Coordinates of C-alpha atoms and ligand atoms in Angstrom, one line a residue:
M160 CA 76.4 128.3 56.8
D161 CA 75.2 128.6 53.5
D162 CA 73.1 131.5 52.5
Y163 CA 69.6 131.8 51.3
T164 CA 67.4 134.5 49.7
L165 CA 63.6 134.0 49.5
V166 CA 61.6 135.3 46.8
M167 CA 57.8 135.6 47.2
N168 CA 54.7 136.3 44.9
A169 CA 51.9 136.3 46.8
G170 CA 48.3 136.5 44.7
S171 CA 44.6 136.4 45.6
S172 CA 44.4 132.6 45.4
S173 CA 48.2 131.3 45.3
L174 CA 51.3 132.0 46.9
K175 CA 54.3 131.0 44.8
F176 CA 58.0 130.9 46.3
C177 CA 61.2 130.3 45.6
V178 CA 64.5 129.3 47.7
Y179 CA 67.9 130.4 46.6
R180 CA 70.9 128.9 48.0
R181 CA 74.3 129.7 47.7
P182 CA 76.7 127.3 49.2
E183 CA 80.0 128.4 50.4
A184 CA 82.0 129.9 47.6
E185 CA 79.6 128.6 45.1
S186 CA 77.5 130.4 43.0
W187 CA 73.3 130.8 43.7
R188 CA 71.3 128.1 42.6
L189 CA 67.7 127.2 43.1
E190 CA 66.9 124.8 46.1
A191 CA 63.1 124.9 45.9
R192 CA 60.2 126.0 44.0
G193 CA 56.4 125.9 45.0
Q194 CA 53.2 127.4 45.2
I195 CA 50.1 127.2 47.4
E196 CA 47.4 127.3 45.3
G197 CA 43.2 127.4 45.7
I198 CA 43.5 129.3 48.9
G199 CA 40.0 129.6 50.1
T200 CA 38.6 126.9 48.3
S201 CA 40.7 123.6 48.0
P202 CA 44.4 124.7 49.0
R203 CA 47.3 122.5 47.9
F204 CA 50.6 122.8 48.3
S205 CA 53.3 121.8 46.0
A206 CA 57.0 122.2 45.7
R207 CA 60.1 120.8 43.4
D208 CA 63.8 121.0 44.0
G209 CA 66.2 123.2 41.6
A210 CA 66.0 119.6 39.1
G211 CA 62.6 119.6 39.1
G212 CA 62.5 116.7 41.8
V213 CA 59.1 116.6 44.3
L214 CA 59.7 118.1 47.4
A215 CA 55.9 118.0 48.6
D216 CA 52.6 117.6 47.1
Q217 CA 49.9 117.7 49.2
R218 CA 46.3 118.7 50.5
L219 CA 46.3 121.4 53.1
D220 CA 43.8 121.7 55.7
A221 CA 40.8 123.5 54.7
A222 CA 41.7 126.2 57.5
V223 CA 43.7 127.6 54.9
R224 CA 41.6 130.4 53.8
D225 CA 43.3 132.8 53.4
G226 CA 46.8 134.6 52.9
R227 CA 47.6 135.0 56.2
S228 CA 47.0 131.3 57.0
A229 CA 48.9 130.2 53.7
L230 CA 51.9 132.2 54.7
D231 CA 51.7 131.0 57.9
S232 CA 51.6 127.3 56.2
L233 CA 54.5 128.1 54.3
A234 CA 56.6 129.5 57.0
A235 CA 56.1 126.2 58.9
W236 CA 57.5 124.2 55.9
L237 CA 60.5 126.5 55.4
G238 CA 61.4 126.2 59.3
S239 CA 61.3 122.3 59.2
R240 CA 63.5 122.3 55.9
Y241 CA 65.5 124.9 56.3
G242 CA 65.5 126.4 60.3
G243 CA 67.9 128.1 61.3
A244 CA 69.5 129.0 58.0
R245 CA 70.6 132.1 57.1
V246 CA 68.6 134.3 54.9
L247 CA 70.2 137.1 53.3
G248 CA 67.3 138.8 52.0
V249 CA 63.4 138.3 50.8
G250 CA 62.2 139.9 47.2
H251 CA 58.4 140.2 47.0
R252 CA 56.3 141.0 43.9
V253 CA 54.1 143.8 44.3
V254 CA 52.5 144.7 41.9
H255 CA 51.7 148.5 42.2
G256 CA 54.6 151.0 42.7
G257 CA 53.0 154.2 41.3
A258 CA 54.6 156.9 39.8
R259 CA 57.3 157.1 43.0
F260 CA 58.7 153.6 42.7
A261 CA 60.5 153.5 39.3
G262 CA 62.9 150.8 40.4
P263 CA 63.0 147.8 43.1
T264 CA 63.4 149.1 46.4
V265 CA 64.0 148.3 50.3
V266 CA 61.1 147.7 52.3
T267 CA 60.8 150.4 55.4
P268 CA 57.8 151.8 57.6
Q269 CA 57.7 154.5 55.4
V270 CA 57.7 152.6 51.7
L271 CA 55.0 150.2 53.3
E272 CA 53.1 153.1 54.2
E273 CA 53.3 154.6 50.4
L274 CA 52.3 150.9 49.1
R275 CA 49.4 150.7 51.3
A276 CA 48.1 153.6 49.4
L277 CA 48.0 152.2 45.9
I278 CA 45.9 149.7 46.8
P279 CA 42.7 151.0 45.6
L280 CA 44.5 150.8 42.2
A281 CA 45.0 147.3 42.4
P282 CA 43.0 145.9 45.1
L283 CA 43.0 142.0 43.7
H284 CA 46.8 142.2 44.4
Q285 CA 48.4 145.0 46.2
P286 CA 47.0 143.8 49.7
H287 CA 48.6 140.1 49.4
N288 CA 51.2 141.0 48.2
L289 CA 51.7 143.6 51.3
A290 CA 50.5 141.0 53.3
A291 CA 53.4 138.7 52.8
I292 CA 55.6 141.5 53.3
E293 CA 54.0 142.2 56.8
A294 CA 54.2 138.7 57.7
V295 CA 57.9 138.6 56.8
L296 CA 58.5 141.5 59.2
E297 CA 57.2 139.6 62.1
L298 CA 58.5 136.1 61.4
L299 CA 61.7 137.2 60.1
P300 CA 62.8 140.3 61.8
G301 CA 65.8 142.3 61.1
V302 CA 65.9 140.3 57.7
P303 CA 65.6 143.2 54.6
Q304 CA 63.2 142.7 51.9
V305 CA 63.3 144.4 48.8
A306 CA 60.1 145.1 46.8
C307 CA 59.7 144.5 43.2
F308 CA 57.4 146.4 41.1
D309 CA 55.3 145.3 38.2
T310 CA 54.9 148.5 37.2
A311 CA 58.6 149.7 37.6
F312 CA 59.6 148.1 33.9
H313 CA 57.4 150.9 32.5
R314 CA 58.5 154.0 33.7
G315 CA 60.5 156.2 31.6
Q316 CA 57.4 155.2 28.4
P317 CA 57.3 158.9 26.2
A318 CA 54.7 161.1 27.8
V319 CA 51.7 160.2 25.3
A320 CA 52.1 156.6 26.4
E321 CA 51.8 157.5 29.6
L322 CA 48.9 160.0 29.5
V323 CA 45.4 159.8 30.4
P324 CA 43.5 162.7 29.2
L325 CA 41.5 163.7 32.1
P326 CA 41.9 167.3 33.7
R327 CA 45.5 168.0 34.7
E328 CA 44.4 168.3 38.4
V329 CA 43.0 164.7 38.0
C330 CA 46.2 163.4 36.9
R331 CA 48.0 165.2 39.2
S332 CA 46.7 163.2 42.0
G333 CA 48.3 159.9 39.9
V334 CA 46.1 159.2 37.5
Q335 CA 48.5 158.2 34.8
R336 CA 49.3 155.1 32.6
Y337 CA 51.3 152.5 34.8
G338 CA 51.3 149.6 32.9
F339 CA 51.7 145.8 34.8
H340 CA 53.5 142.3 34.6
G341 CA 56.9 144.6 34.1
L342 CA 58.6 141.6 35.5
S343 CA 58.0 139.3 33.1
Y344 CA 58.6 142.1 30.7
E345 CA 62.2 142.7 32.2
Y346 CA 62.9 138.8 32.3
V347 CA 62.1 138.2 28.7
A348 CA 63.9 141.6 27.4
S349 CA 66.6 140.1 29.5
V350 CA 67.0 137.0 27.8
L351 CA 65.9 137.7 24.1
P352 CA 69.7 139.1 22.9
R353 CA 70.3 134.7 24.0
A354 CA 67.1 133.5 22.9
A355 CA 66.2 135.8 20.1
P356 CA 69.4 137.8 19.2
E357 CA 67.8 138.5 15.6
I358 CA 65.2 140.8 17.3
A359 CA 66.8 141.9 20.6
H360 CA 67.1 145.2 19.9
G361 CA 64.6 146.0 17.6
R362 CA 61.1 146.4 18.0
V363 CA 59.2 143.3 19.5
I364 CA 55.3 143.0 21.1
V365 CA 55.7 140.4 23.8
A366 CA 52.2 138.8 24.7
H367 CA 51.8 138.1 28.2
L368 CA 49.1 135.5 28.3
G369 CA 48.1 134.2 31.8
S370 CA 45.0 134.7 33.9
G371 CA 45.6 138.3 33.7
A372 CA 46.8 139.0 30.2
S373 CA 48.4 142.3 28.4
L374 CA 51.1 143.1 25.8
C375 CA 54.4 145.0 26.1
A376 CA 56.2 147.1 22.9
L377 CA 59.5 147.2 23.3
R378 CA 62.2 148.7 21.6
D379 CA 65.3 147.7 22.0
G380 CA 64.5 146.0 24.9
R381 CA 62.7 149.1 27.0
S382 CA 58.9 149.6 27.7
V383 CA 57.7 152.1 25.2
D384 CA 53.8 151.3 25.5
S385 CA 51.7 148.6 27.1
S386 CA 48.2 147.6 27.1
F387 CA 47.6 147.7 30.8
G388 CA 46.9 151.3 31.7
F389 CA 46.2 153.2 35.2
T390 CA 45.2 149.9 36.7
A391 CA 45.4 146.3 35.4
L392 CA 41.9 145.9 34.5
D393 CA 42.5 147.6 30.7
G394 CA 44.0 146.2 27.3
L395 CA 43.4 142.8 26.5
C396 CA 40.2 140.4 27.5
M397 CA 41.8 138.4 30.8
G398 CA 40.1 135.1 32.6
T399 CA 37.6 137.6 34.6
R400 CA 38.5 140.8 33.8
P401 CA 37.3 142.5 30.6
G402 CA 40.0 144.7 29.4
A403 CA 39.5 147.6 27.8
L404 CA 36.0 149.3 27.8
D405 CA 34.0 152.0 26.8
P406 CA 33.8 154.1 30.7
G407 CA 30.6 155.0 29.4
V408 CA 30.0 151.5 30.4
V409 CA 31.0 151.9 34.0
L410 CA 29.0 155.1 34.1
Y411 CA 25.7 152.7 33.3
L412 CA 26.3 150.4 35.6
F413 CA 26.3 153.1 38.2
Q414 CA 23.6 155.2 37.0
G415 CA 21.5 153.0 34.8
L416 CA 21.4 149.6 37.0
G417 CA 22.4 151.2 40.5
L418 CA 25.2 149.0 41.3
S419 CA 27.3 150.1 43.9
A420 CA 31.0 150.3 43.4
E421 CA 32.0 147.5 45.7
D422 CA 29.5 145.7 43.1
V423 CA 31.1 147.3 40.1
E424 CA 34.6 146.4 41.3
A425 CA 33.8 142.6 41.8
M426 CA 32.5 142.7 38.1
L427 CA 35.4 144.0 36.6
Y428 CA 37.9 142.2 38.7
T429 CA 36.3 138.6 39.1
K430 CA 33.1 137.8 36.9
S431 CA 33.9 139.4 33.3
G432 CA 36.1 138.5 30.7
L433 CA 36.3 135.1 29.9
L434 CA 34.2 134.1 32.6
G435 CA 31.7 137.0 32.1
I436 CA 31.3 135.6 28.2
S437 CA 31.5 132.1 28.3
G438 CA 29.5 132.0 31.7
I439 CA 31.4 128.5 31.9
S440 CA 35.0 129.0 33.1
N441 CA 37.9 132.0 33.4
D442 CA 40.2 129.0 32.1
M443 CA 41.4 129.0 28.7
R444 CA 41.8 125.1 28.5
D445 CA 38.1 124.7 30.0
L446 CA 37.0 126.8 27.0
L447 CA 39.1 124.9 24.2
A448 CA 37.7 121.9 25.3
S449 CA 34.0 122.8 25.1
S450 CA 31.9 123.0 22.2
E451 CA 29.3 125.7 23.9
P452 CA 28.6 128.4 21.8
G453 CA 29.6 131.0 24.7
A454 CA 32.8 129.4 25.1
R455 CA 33.8 129.6 21.5
L456 CA 32.9 133.1 21.6
A457 CA 34.9 133.6 24.4
V458 CA 37.8 132.1 22.9
D459 CA 37.1 133.8 19.6
Y460 CA 36.8 137.2 21.6
F461 CA 40.5 137.0 23.1
V462 CA 42.0 136.4 19.9
Y463 CA 40.1 139.0 18.4
R464 CA 41.4 141.5 21.3
A465 CA 44.8 140.4 21.3
A466 CA 45.4 141.0 17.7
K467 CA 43.8 144.2 17.6
E468 CA 46.0 145.2 20.2
I469 CA 48.9 143.8 18.6
G470 CA 48.0 146.0 15.5
A471 CA 48.1 149.0 18.1
L472 CA 51.0 148.6 19.3
A473 CA 52.4 147.8 16.2
A474 CA 51.7 151.3 15.2
V475 CA 53.2 152.7 17.9
L476 CA 56.3 151.5 17.0
G477 CA 56.2 151.7 13.1
G478 CA 56.0 148.3 12.4
I479 CA 57.9 145.0 14.2
D480 CA 60.3 142.7 14.0
G481 CA 59.1 140.4 16.4
L482 CA 56.3 138.7 18.5
V483 CA 57.0 136.8 21.6
F484 CA 54.6 134.4 23.5
T485 CA 54.9 133.7 27.6
A486 CA 52.6 133.1 30.6
G487 CA 50.5 129.8 30.9
I488 CA 48.3 130.5 27.8
G489 CA 51.1 132.3 25.8
E490 CA 53.5 129.1 26.6
N491 CA 51.1 126.1 26.6
S492 CA 48.5 126.8 23.8
A493 CA 49.8 125.9 20.7
E494 CA 45.8 126.6 19.2
I495 CA 45.9 130.2 20.4
R496 CA 49.3 131.5 19.4
R497 CA 48.4 129.8 16.2
R498 CA 44.9 131.8 15.7
I499 CA 46.7 134.8 17.2
C500 CA 49.7 134.8 14.8
E501 CA 47.3 133.9 11.8
A502 CA 45.1 137.5 12.7
S503 CA 48.4 138.7 12.3
A504 CA 49.8 137.6 9.3
W505 CA 49.0 140.9 7.7
L506 CA 52.0 142.6 9.9
G507 CA 54.6 139.8 8.0
V508 CA 54.1 137.0 11.1
E509 CA 54.4 133.8 8.9
I510 CA 54.1 130.5 11.5
D511 CA 55.2 127.9 11.6
P512 CA 52.8 125.1 12.3
E513 CA 55.2 122.1 13.4
A514 CA 57.0 124.4 15.7
N515 CA 54.6 125.8 17.2
E516 CA 53.3 122.4 18.2
R517 CA 56.6 121.8 19.4
K518 CA 56.9 125.2 21.2
G519 CA 59.3 126.4 19.0
P520 CA 61.2 128.7 20.7
R521 CA 60.6 130.1 17.1
I522 CA 57.4 129.3 15.9
S523 CA 58.0 131.3 12.6
R524 CA 58.6 130.1 9.4
A525 CA 62.5 130.5 7.8
G526 CA 62.4 133.5 6.1
S527 CA 59.2 135.3 7.8
R528 CA 59.3 138.9 7.8
V529 CA 58.4 139.1 11.7
S530 CA 59.9 136.1 13.7
A531 CA 57.8 134.4 16.8
F532 CA 58.7 132.6 19.5
V533 CA 57.5 130.9 22.6
I534 CA 59.8 132.2 25.5
P535 CA 58.8 131.1 29.1
T536 CA 58.6 133.9 31.8
N537 CA 60.1 133.6 35.0
E538 CA 59.1 136.7 37.3
E539 CA 60.7 134.7 40.4
L540 CA 63.8 134.8 39.2
M541 CA 63.6 138.3 38.2
I542 CA 62.7 139.4 41.6
A543 CA 65.5 136.9 42.7
R544 CA 68.6 138.9 40.9
H545 CA 66.8 142.5 41.6
T546 CA 67.0 141.2 45.3
G547 CA 70.6 139.8 44.9
R548 CA 71.7 142.8 43.2
F549 CA 70.0 145.4 45.6
L550 CA 71.2 143.4 48.6
G551 CA 74.7 143.9 47.1
L552 CA 75.2 139.7 47.1
T553 CA 79.0 139.2 45.3
E554 CA 76.5 137.4 42.5
A555 CA 73.0 137.5 41.6
P556 CA 70.8 134.2 40.7
S557 CA 71.2 133.8 37.3
Ligands
ADP294 P1 48.8 133.9 36.1 O1 50.4 133.6 36.7 O2 48.2 134.9 35.4 O3 47.6 133.5 37.2 P2 49.7 131.9 34.3 O4 50.2 132.5 33.5 O5 49.6 130.7 35.3 O6 48.4 132.7 35.0 O7 48.3 131.1 33.4 C1 47.2 130.7 33.6 C2 46.6 130.5 32.4 O8 47.2 129.7 31.5 C3 45.0 129.9 32.9 O9 43.8 130.8 32.4 C4 44.9 128.6 32.0 O10 43.9 128.1 31.5 C5 46.0 128.7 30.8 N1 46.5 127.4 30.5 C6 47.9 126.7 31.0 N2 47.9 125.8 30.5 C7 47.1 125.7 29.5 C8 47.1 124.8 27.9 N3 47.5 124.2 27.6 N4 46.0 125.3 27.4 C9 45.5 126.6 27.3 N5 45.6 127.5 28.4 C10 46.3 127.1 29.2

């Protein structure tokens, strides 16, 4: 009988998954990859096979309005297709591993408890990640689950990079800079030796620009700092999050405007950033297509902030050898890449406009002091590799 492993990446409005299959005496291959998106609004299920052929593309019943009902629909689809298959393990993206989890870990009741305690640190993501683990516990009891953390790749940074300069007793309670998008950065770092060998062991800034956006400073493939901090609110301007903010503004929201903690949380996680500035959309495509002044300002600020933070991380690294773009905006928007590269020209980045339009992978001119690349991320594959290795499978998906 063939072996299977599953990967789940459960977010607030989407549930992404991958199925890997290992036919007897063969190596692991991607069997299916898909998602339920629009959970809570207009849910839609789509899945493709390993070669990109469409397996499913359909609207779901509006009753799929929360994470649990999305998980049930996915379970029904998987059951109808792979019912009775031998599932060796399930790997999950878990956004926050706190200070304790510095690598993938097998989920036990005790681990689950510790991860629940981190919900206030990542209220947009952690509850959904854990709900997926709980659903699998119920539906596939006894199948080992591996939690793969977005924070883990950043552990081991210098003390000054992890520090939040508040009184020691506050820091002892877990207030430090954690960094996120670690699975994406770890994946990019893992493919650099093949995709961009001349910078793989140098000083590289990776820009993960999606609906969440951050930067990571790599030295020899290891994270030395990132733009995310204690939570995934810090750093760059994002779709609905503001990025770095004067803490005095947050005090003013409470003291001056009398907002409740719930209101402030909703504002910071869901109403700010590109959406807040433009008043139009959190989707970069909409903003780039709009001639409204608010949309233009939102795009200008996104680029300004990214270039400013690239400068800050370049200072941390003492100069850079490479700049890598990834995730939805980084992989698909030639305009945003061009503008960020132009704003970073002082560092020695010289963009090649034609290569940039073609999506590279190399988008810098020959002779540019800093090489720039577009490298598509693959967080699910990173999770599959961790899950495979962790469960002692003879050979992890590659
Ligand atoms: P996440 O996984 O964090 O939800 P993604 O990495 O999928 O996000 O990125 C989503 C973002 O990518 C959206 O804001 C969307 O506007 C943007 N995006 C996708 N394609 C393009 C494009 N062609 N041009 C500009 N932005 C794009």
